[in-house]
Short mmCIF file of C-alpha atoms and ligand atoms in Angstrom, two decimals:
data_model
loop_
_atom_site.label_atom_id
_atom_site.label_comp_id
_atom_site.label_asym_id
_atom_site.label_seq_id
_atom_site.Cartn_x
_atom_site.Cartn_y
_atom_site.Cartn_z
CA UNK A 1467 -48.42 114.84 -62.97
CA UNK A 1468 -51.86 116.00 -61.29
CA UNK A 1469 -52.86 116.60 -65.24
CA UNK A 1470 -51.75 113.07 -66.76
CA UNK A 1471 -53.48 111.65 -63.63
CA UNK A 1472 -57.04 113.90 -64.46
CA UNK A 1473 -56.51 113.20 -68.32
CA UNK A 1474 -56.72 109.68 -66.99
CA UNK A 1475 -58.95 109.25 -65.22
CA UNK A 1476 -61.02 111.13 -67.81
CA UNK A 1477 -60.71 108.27 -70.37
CA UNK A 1478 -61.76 106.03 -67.75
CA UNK A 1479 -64.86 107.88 -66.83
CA UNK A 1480 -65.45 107.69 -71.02
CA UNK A 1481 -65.01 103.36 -71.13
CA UNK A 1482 -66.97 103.53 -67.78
CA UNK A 1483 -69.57 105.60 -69.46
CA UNK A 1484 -69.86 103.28 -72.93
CA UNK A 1485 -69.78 100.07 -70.76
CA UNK A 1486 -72.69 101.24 -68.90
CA UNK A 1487 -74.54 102.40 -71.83
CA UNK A 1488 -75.16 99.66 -73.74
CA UNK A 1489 -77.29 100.84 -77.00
CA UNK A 1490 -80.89 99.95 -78.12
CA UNK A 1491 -82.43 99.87 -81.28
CA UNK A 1492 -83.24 102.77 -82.73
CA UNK A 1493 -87.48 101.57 -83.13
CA UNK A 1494 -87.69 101.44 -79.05
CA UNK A 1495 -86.90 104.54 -78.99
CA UNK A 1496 -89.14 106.22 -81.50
CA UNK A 1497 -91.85 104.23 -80.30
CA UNK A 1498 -91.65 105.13 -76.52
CA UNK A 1499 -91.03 108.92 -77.48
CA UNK A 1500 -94.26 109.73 -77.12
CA UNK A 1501 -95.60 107.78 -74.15
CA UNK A 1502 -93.22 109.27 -72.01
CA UNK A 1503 -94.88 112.66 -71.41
CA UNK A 1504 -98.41 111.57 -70.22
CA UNK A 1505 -96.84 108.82 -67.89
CA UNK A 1506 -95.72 109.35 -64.68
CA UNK A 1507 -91.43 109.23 -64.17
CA UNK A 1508 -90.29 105.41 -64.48
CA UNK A 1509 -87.18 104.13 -63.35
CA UNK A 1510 -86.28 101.69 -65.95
CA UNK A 1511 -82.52 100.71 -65.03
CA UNK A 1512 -80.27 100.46 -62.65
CA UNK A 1513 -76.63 99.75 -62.97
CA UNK A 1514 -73.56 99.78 -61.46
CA UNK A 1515 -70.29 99.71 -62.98
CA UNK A 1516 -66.58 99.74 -61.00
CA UNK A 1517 -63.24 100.51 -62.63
CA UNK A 1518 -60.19 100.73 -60.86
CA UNK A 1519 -60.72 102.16 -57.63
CA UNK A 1520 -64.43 104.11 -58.78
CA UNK A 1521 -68.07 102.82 -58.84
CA UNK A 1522 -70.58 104.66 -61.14
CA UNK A 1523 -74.07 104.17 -60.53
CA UNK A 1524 -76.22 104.85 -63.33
CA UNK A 1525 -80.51 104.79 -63.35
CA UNK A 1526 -81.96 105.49 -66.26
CA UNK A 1527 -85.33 107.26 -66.33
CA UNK A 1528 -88.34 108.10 -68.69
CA UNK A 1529 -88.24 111.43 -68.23
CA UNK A 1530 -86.23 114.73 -66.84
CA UNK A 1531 -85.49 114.02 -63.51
CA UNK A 1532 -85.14 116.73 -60.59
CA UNK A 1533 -83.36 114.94 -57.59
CA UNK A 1534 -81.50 115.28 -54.49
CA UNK A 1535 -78.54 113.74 -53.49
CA UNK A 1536 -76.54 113.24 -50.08
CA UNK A 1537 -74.87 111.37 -47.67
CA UNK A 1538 -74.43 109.99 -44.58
CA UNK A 1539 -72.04 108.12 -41.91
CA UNK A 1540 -72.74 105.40 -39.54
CA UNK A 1541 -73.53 103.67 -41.99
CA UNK A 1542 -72.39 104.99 -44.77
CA UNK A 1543 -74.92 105.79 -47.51
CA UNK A 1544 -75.92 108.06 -50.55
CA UNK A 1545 -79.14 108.59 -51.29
CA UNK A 1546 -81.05 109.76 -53.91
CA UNK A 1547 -84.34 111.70 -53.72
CA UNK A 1548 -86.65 111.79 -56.55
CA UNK A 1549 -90.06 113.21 -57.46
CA UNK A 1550 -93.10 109.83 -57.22
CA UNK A 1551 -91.29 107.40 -59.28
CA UNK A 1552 -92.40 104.25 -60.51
CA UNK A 1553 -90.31 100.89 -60.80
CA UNK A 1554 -89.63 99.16 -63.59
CA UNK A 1555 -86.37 97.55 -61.72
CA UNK A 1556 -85.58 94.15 -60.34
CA UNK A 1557 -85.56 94.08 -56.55
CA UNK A 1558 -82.43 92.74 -56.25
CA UNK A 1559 -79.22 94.61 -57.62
CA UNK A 1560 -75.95 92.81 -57.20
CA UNK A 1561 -73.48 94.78 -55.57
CA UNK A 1562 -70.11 95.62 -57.37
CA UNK A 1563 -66.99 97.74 -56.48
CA UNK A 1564 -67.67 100.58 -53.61
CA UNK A 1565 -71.87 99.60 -53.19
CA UNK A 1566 -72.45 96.92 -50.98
CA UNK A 1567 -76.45 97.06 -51.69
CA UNK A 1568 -79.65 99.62 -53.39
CA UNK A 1569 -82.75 99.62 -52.28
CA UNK A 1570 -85.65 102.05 -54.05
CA UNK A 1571 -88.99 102.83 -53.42
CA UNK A 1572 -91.64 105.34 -52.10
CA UNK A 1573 -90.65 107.13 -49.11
CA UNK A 1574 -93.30 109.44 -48.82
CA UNK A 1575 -96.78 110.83 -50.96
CA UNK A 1576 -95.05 112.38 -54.43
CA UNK A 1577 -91.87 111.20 -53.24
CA UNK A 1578 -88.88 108.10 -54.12
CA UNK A 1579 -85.64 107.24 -52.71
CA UNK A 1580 -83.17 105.58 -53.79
CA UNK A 1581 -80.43 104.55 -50.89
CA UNK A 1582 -76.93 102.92 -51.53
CA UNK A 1583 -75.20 101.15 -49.47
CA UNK A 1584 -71.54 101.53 -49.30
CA UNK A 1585 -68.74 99.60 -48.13
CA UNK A 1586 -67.15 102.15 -46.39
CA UNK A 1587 -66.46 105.98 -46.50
CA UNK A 1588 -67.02 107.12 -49.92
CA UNK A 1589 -67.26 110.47 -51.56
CA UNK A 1590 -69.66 111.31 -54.54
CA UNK A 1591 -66.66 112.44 -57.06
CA UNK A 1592 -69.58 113.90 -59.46
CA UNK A 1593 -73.07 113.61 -60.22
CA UNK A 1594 -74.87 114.64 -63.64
CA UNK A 1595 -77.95 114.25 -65.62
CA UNK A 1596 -77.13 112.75 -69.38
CA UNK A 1597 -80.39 113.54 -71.65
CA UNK A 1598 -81.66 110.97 -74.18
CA UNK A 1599 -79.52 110.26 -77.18
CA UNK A 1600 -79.75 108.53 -80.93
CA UNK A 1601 -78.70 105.17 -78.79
CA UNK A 1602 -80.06 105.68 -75.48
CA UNK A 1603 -83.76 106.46 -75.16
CA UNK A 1604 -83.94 107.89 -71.61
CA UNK A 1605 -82.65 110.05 -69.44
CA UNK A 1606 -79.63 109.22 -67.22
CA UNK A 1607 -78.79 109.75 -63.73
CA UNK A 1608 -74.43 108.85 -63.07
CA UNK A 1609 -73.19 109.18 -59.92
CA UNK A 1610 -69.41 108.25 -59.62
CA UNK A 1611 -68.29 107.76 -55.68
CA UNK A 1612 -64.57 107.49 -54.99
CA UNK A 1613 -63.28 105.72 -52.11
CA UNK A 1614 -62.25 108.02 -49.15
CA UNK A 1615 -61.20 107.45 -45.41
CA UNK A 1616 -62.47 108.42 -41.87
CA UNK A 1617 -60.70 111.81 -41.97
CA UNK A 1618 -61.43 112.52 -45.98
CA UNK A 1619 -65.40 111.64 -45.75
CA UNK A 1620 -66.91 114.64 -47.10
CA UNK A 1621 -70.68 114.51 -46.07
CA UNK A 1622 -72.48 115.57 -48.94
CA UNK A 1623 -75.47 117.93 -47.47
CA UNK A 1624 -78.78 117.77 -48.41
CA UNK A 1625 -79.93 121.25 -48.92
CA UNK A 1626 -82.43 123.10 -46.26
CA UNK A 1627 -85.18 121.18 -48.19
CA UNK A 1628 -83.78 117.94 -47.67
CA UNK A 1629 -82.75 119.21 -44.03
CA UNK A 1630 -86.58 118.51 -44.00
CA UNK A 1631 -86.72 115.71 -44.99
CA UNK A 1632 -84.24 113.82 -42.80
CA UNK A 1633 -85.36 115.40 -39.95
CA UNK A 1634 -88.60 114.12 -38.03
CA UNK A 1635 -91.07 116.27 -40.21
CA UNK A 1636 -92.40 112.79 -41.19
CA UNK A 1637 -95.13 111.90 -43.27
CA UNK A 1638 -98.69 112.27 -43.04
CA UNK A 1639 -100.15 109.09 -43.85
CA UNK A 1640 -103.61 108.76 -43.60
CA UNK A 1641 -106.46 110.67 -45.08
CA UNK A 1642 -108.41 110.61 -41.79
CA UNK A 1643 -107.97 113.62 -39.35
CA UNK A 1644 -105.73 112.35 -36.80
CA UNK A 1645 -106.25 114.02 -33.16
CA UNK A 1646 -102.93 116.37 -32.15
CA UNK A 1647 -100.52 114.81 -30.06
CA UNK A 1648 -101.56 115.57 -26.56
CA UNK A 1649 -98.15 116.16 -25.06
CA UNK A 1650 -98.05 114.26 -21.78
CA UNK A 1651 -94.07 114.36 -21.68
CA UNK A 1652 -92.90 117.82 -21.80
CA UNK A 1653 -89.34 117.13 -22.00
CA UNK A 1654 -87.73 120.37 -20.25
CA UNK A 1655 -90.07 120.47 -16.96
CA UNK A 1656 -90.35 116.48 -17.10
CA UNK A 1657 -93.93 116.66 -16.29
CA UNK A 1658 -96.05 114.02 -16.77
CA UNK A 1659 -99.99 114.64 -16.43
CA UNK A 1660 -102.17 111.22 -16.82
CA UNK A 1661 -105.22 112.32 -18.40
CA UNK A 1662 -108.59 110.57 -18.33
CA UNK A 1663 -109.16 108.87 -21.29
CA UNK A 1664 -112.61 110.09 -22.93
CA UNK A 1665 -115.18 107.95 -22.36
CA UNK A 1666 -115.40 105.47 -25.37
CA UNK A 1667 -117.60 102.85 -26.44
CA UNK A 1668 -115.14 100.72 -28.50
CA UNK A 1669 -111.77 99.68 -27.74
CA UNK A 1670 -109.62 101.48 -30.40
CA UNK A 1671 -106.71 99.02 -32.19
CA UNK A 1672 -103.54 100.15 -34.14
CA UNK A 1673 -102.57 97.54 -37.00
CA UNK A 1674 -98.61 98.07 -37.93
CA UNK A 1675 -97.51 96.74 -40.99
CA UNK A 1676 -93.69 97.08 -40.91
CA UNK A 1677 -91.87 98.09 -43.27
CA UNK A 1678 -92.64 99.78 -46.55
CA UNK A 1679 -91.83 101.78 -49.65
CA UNK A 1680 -87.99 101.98 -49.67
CA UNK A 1681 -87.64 99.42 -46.52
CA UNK A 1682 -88.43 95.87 -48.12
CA UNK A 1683 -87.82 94.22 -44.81
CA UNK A 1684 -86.58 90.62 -45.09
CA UNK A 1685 -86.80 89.07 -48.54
CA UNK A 1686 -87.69 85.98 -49.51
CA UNK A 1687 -86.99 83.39 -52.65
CA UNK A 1688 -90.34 85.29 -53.96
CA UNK A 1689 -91.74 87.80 -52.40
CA UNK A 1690 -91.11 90.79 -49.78
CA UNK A 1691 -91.33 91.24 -45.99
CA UNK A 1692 -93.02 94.75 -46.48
CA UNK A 1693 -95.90 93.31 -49.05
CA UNK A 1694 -96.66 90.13 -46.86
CA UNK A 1695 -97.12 92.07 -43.58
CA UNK A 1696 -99.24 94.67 -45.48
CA UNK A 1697 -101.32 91.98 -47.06
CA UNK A 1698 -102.05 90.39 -43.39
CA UNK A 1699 -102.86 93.61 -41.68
CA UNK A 1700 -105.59 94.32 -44.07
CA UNK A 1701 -106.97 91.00 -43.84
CA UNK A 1702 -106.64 91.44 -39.78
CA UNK A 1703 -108.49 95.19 -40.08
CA UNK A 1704 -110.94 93.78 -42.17
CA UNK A 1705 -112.20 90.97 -39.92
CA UNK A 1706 -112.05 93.26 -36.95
CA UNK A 1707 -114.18 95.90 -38.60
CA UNK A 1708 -116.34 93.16 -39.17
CA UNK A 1709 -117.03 92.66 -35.69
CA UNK A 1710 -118.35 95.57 -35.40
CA UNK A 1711 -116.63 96.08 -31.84
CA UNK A 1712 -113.22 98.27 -32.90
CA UNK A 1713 -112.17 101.19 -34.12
CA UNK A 1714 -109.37 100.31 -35.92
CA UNK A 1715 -106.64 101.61 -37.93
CA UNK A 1716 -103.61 100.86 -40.16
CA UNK A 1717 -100.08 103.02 -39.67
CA UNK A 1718 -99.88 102.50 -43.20
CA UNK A 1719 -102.24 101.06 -46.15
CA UNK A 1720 -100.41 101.82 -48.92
CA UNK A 1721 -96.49 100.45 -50.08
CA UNK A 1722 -94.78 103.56 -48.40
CA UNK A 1723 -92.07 103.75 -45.41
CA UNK A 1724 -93.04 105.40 -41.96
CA UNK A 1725 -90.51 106.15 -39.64
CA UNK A 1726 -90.58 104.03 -36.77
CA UNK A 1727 -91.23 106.68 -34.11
CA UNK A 1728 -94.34 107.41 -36.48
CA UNK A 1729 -96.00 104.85 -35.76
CA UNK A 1730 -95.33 104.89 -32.25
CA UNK A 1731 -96.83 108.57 -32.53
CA UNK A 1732 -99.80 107.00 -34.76
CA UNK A 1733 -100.83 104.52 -31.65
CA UNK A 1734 -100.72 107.53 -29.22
CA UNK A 1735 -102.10 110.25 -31.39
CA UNK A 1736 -105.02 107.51 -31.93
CA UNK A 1737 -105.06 106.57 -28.11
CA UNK A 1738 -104.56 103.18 -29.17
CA UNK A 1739 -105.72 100.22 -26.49
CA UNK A 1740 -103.77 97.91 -28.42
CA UNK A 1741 -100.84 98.53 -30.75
CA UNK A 1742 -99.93 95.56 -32.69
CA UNK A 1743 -96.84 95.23 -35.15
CA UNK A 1744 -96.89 92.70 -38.00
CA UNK A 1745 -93.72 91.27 -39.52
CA UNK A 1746 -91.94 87.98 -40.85
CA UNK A 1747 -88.80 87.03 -40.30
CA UNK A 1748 -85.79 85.94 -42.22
CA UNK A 1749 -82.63 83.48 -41.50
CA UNK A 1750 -79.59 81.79 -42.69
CA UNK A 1751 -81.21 78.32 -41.67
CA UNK A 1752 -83.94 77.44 -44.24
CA UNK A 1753 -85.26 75.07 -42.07
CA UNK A 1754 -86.48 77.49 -39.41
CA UNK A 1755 -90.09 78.20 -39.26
CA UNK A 1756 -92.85 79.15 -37.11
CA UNK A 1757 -95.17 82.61 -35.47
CA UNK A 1758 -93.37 84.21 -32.65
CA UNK A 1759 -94.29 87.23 -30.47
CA UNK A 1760 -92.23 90.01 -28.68
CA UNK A 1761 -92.93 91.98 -26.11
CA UNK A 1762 -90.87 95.14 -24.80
CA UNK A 1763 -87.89 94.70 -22.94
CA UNK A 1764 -84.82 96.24 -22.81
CA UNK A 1765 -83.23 93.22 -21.60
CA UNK A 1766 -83.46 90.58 -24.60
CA UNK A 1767 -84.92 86.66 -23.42
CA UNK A 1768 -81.75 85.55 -25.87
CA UNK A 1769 -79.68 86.08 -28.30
CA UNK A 1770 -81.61 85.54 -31.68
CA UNK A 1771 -84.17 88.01 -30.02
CA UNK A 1772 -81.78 91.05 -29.47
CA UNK A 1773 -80.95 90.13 -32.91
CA UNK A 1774 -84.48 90.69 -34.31
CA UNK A 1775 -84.65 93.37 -32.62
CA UNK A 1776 -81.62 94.97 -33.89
CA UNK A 1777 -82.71 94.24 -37.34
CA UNK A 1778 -86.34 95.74 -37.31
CA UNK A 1779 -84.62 98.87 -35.62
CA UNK A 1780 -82.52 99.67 -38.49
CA UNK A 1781 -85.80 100.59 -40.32
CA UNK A 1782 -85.12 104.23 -40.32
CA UNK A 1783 -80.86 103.68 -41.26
CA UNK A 1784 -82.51 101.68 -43.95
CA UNK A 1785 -84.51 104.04 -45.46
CA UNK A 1786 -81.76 106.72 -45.44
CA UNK A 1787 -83.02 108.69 -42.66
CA UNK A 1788 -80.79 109.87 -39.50
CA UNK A 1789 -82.91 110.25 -36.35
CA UNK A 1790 -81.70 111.63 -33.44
CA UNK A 1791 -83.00 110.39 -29.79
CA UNK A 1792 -86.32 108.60 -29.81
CA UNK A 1793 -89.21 110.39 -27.46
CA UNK A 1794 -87.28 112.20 -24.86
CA UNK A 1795 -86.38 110.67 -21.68
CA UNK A 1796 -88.05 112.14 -18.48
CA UNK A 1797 -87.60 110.78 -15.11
CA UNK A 1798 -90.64 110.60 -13.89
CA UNK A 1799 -91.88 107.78 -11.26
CA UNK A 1800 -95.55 107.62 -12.99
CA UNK A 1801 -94.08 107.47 -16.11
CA UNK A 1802 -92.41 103.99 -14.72
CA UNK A 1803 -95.61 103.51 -13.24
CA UNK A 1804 -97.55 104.20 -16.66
CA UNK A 1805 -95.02 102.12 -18.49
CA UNK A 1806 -95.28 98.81 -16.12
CA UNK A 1807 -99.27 98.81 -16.55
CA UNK A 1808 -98.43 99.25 -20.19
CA UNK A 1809 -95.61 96.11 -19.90
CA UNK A 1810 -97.91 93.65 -18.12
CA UNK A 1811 -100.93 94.24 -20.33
CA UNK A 1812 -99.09 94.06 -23.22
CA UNK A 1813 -97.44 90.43 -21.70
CA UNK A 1814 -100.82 89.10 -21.38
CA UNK A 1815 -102.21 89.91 -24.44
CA UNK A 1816 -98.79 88.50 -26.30
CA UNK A 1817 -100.05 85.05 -23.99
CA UNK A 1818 -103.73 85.50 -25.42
CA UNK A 1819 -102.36 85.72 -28.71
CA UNK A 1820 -100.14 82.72 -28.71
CA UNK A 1821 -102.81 80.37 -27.28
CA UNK A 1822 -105.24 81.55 -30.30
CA UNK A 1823 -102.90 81.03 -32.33
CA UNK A 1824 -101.72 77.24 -31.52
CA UNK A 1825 -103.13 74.97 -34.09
CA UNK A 1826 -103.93 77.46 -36.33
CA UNK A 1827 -100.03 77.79 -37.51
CA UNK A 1828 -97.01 76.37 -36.59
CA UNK A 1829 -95.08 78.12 -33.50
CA UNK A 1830 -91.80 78.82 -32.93
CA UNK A 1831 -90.43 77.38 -29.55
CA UNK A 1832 -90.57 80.01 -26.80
CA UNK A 1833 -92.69 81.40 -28.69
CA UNK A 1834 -92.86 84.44 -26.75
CA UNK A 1835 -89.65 86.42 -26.48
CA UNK A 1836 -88.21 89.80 -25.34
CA UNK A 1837 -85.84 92.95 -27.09
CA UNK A 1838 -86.05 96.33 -27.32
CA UNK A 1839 -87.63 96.65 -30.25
CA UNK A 1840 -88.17 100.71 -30.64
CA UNK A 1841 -91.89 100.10 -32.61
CA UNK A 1842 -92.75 98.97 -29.01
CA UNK A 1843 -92.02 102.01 -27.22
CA UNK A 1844 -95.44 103.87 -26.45
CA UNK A 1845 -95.54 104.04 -22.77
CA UNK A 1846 -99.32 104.13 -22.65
CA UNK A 1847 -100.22 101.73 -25.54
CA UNK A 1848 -100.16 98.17 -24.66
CA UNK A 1849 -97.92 96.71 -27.87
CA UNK A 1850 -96.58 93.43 -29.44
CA UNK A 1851 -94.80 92.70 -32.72
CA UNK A 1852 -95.68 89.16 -34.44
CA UNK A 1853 -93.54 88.01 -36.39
CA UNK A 1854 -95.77 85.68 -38.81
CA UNK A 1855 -92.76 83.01 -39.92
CA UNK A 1856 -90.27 83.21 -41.73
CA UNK A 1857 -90.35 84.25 -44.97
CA UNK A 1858 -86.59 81.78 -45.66
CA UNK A 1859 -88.46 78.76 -44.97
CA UNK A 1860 -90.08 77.55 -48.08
CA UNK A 1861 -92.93 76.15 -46.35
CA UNK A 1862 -93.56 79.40 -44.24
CA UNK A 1863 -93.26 82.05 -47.22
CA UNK A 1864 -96.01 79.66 -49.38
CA UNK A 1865 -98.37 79.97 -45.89
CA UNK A 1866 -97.68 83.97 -45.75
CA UNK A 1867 -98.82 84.54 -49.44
CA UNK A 1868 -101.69 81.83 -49.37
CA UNK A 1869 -105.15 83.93 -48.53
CA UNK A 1870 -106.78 81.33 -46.65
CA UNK A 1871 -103.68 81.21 -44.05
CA UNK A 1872 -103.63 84.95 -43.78
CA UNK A 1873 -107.50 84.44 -43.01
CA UNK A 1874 -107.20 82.20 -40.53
CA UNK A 1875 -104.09 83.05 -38.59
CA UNK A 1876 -106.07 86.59 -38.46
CA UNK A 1877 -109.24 85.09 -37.44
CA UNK A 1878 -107.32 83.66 -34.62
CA UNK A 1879 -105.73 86.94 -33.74
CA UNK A 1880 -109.48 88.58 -33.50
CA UNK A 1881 -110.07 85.92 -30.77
CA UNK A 1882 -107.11 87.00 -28.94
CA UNK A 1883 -107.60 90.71 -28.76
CA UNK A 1884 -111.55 89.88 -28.06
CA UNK A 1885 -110.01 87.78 -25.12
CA UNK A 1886 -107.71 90.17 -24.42
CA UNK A 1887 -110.37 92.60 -24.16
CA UNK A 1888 -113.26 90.13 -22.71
CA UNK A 1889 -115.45 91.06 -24.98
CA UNK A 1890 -116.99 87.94 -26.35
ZN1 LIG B 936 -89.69 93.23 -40.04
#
């Protein structure tokens, strides 16, 4: 019986296989044979393909590809690592069978990750490399995944390299030296030493485009969360360079993901006066538009706002990564102390912000809001997120990709922080 059911279930793997494979003519082949060894790896396909009760996922690739692949629960997800790939894929992948969603992208310097969703718990049934053939010009990755329950999950373990990489050896992301962590919160004695600040001339800003690489943020009808923001925090660094009266500095400049405790680390490591997050937003209702700004709390101001804030916290379950705690939790009365300075100023300059910004966009009412957004957690770096619109709203997404709104919704945000800062 077991046999019939694995002689089976092989000839279903085989229809799976040709179904997925459809062929190409034979002069695409000979005439990308010999680009593909001076090019860098390209993903040129992905696809996924269910029959019966099995998904396959199959991305095809210009060259050999070395690559890493496990799981993980809550929610459950494969992913795929892969030397620096490039992306010759549509964004989005329609989900079939056992995969709910894919995302790809860089996740680090020399490194891309592919993450899929699944519905459920799901084991990897096998995984294999299929090399070039007379029909098919490039290299295939297959993964078949098999549905499982609860208490027949097999996690599929990423090897002591990988170990690595989950864990919060995250990546370096700028080419500037950045000054070691000066550990004010020892987490076994629960010590907390405030240290005076070095004397400085300039007041030192942190610009935090959110998302990146294999995190997309929200999408839009034509364009990306993670491209918008990173398009409006250069035009923001830019102008406040310009004034000649910052030190400033971007958690990321390229299309890569940071974890969000990173940049947390990136504001304090940079001892940060201001930390400020940029995003847009997405929504069911089309018609919703408008800037809004948020400011720590871990009680929410409403609903949608806990919301948000869930969202932009699943940054890291997004990118396939599994963190444990965030910075460890001391109990420490100037650490509450610290952390209500660090609340207040970081109110005020969300207030400074939103009056620059009236008439220069439109606002979302109560414009300013609360959650507990975890990119807001450095307890010594006053920090808001903006969220710039929303990037649903057809109106909104043509404002967030049109270069003279991102210039003046940024000039606007240079008179807040010199307000914020009294320096004008
Ligand atoms: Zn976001």
């Amino acid at each position: 019986m077991n046999k019939l059911r694995s002689i089976i279930m092989f000839i279903v793997l085989l229809v799976l296989n040709s179904v997925l494979s459809p062929a190409l003519p034979l002069t695409s082949f000979l005439s990308s044979a010999y680009a593909q060894n001076s090019s860098p790896l390209t993903a040129k396909s992905l696809r996924l393909g269910a029959i019966e009760e099995h998904t396959r996922v199959v991305v095809e690739f210009t060259g050999e590809v070395d690559y890493k692949l496990f799981t993980l629960s809550t929610p459950y997800r494969a992913v795929i690592d892969l030397p620096e790939t490039k992306w010759d894929i549509p964004d989005t992948i329609q989900d079939k069978g056992l995969v709910s969603g894919v995302r790809f992208g860089s996740f680090k310097p020399g490194q891309g990750r592919i993450v899929v969703d699944l519905r459920g718990p799901v084991n990897v049934h096998k995984h294999f490399i299929l090399p070039p053939s007379v029909a098919i010009e490039n290299y295939r990755l297959v993964i078949d995944f098999e549905p499982a329950t609860i208490a027949t999950f097999r996690q599929l373990k990423p090897s002591v390299s990988e170990t690595q990489t989950a864990s919060i050896t995250v990546p370096k992301v700028q080419s500037l030296p950045v000054p070691s962590p000066t550990p004010q919160y020892s987490a076994p004695t629960g010590e907390f030493t405030p240290k005076p600040r070095p004397r400085k001339t300039r007041k030192i800003v942190v610009v935090d485009p959110g998302h990146g690489g294999v995190d997309p943020g929200a999408m839009g009808a034509r364009s990306r969360e993670k491209d918008i923001v990173l398009a409006f925090s250069k035009e923001l660094v830019r102008q406040l360079k310009a004034t000649r009266r910052y030190d400033v500095y971007l958690t990321r400049s390229t299309d890569i993901y940071i974890p969000l405790r990173q940049r947390v680390q990136i504001a304090r490591n940079r001892k940060a006066d201001l930390f400020i997050s940029i995003h847009a937003d997405a929504i069911k209702k089309k018609n919703i538009r408008g800037l809004s700004v948020y400011t720590l709390s871990e009680k929410a101001s409403d609903r949608e706002a806990a919301a948000l804030a869930r969202k932009e916290n699943q940054s890291d379950i997004i990118a396939g990564v599994d963190f444990g705690d965030q910075l460890p939790e001391v109990a420490n009365i100037l650490i509450d102390l610290a952390q209500r300075d660090t609340k207040n100023a970081s109110v005020k300059f969300a207030e400074s912000l939103i009056s620059s910004a009236r008439g220069k966009t439109l606002l979302l009412d109560r414009t300013h809001r609360f959650a507990g957004f975890r990119v807001l957690k450095a307890p010594d770096v006053p920090s808001v997120l903006v969220e710039l619109g929303f990037i649903t709203n057809r109106t909104d997404e043509k404002q967030l990709t049109s270069n003279k709104w991102r210039r003046r919704v940024a000039t606007g945000m240079v008179d807040a922080i010199d307000n914020f800062f009294r320096l004008k």
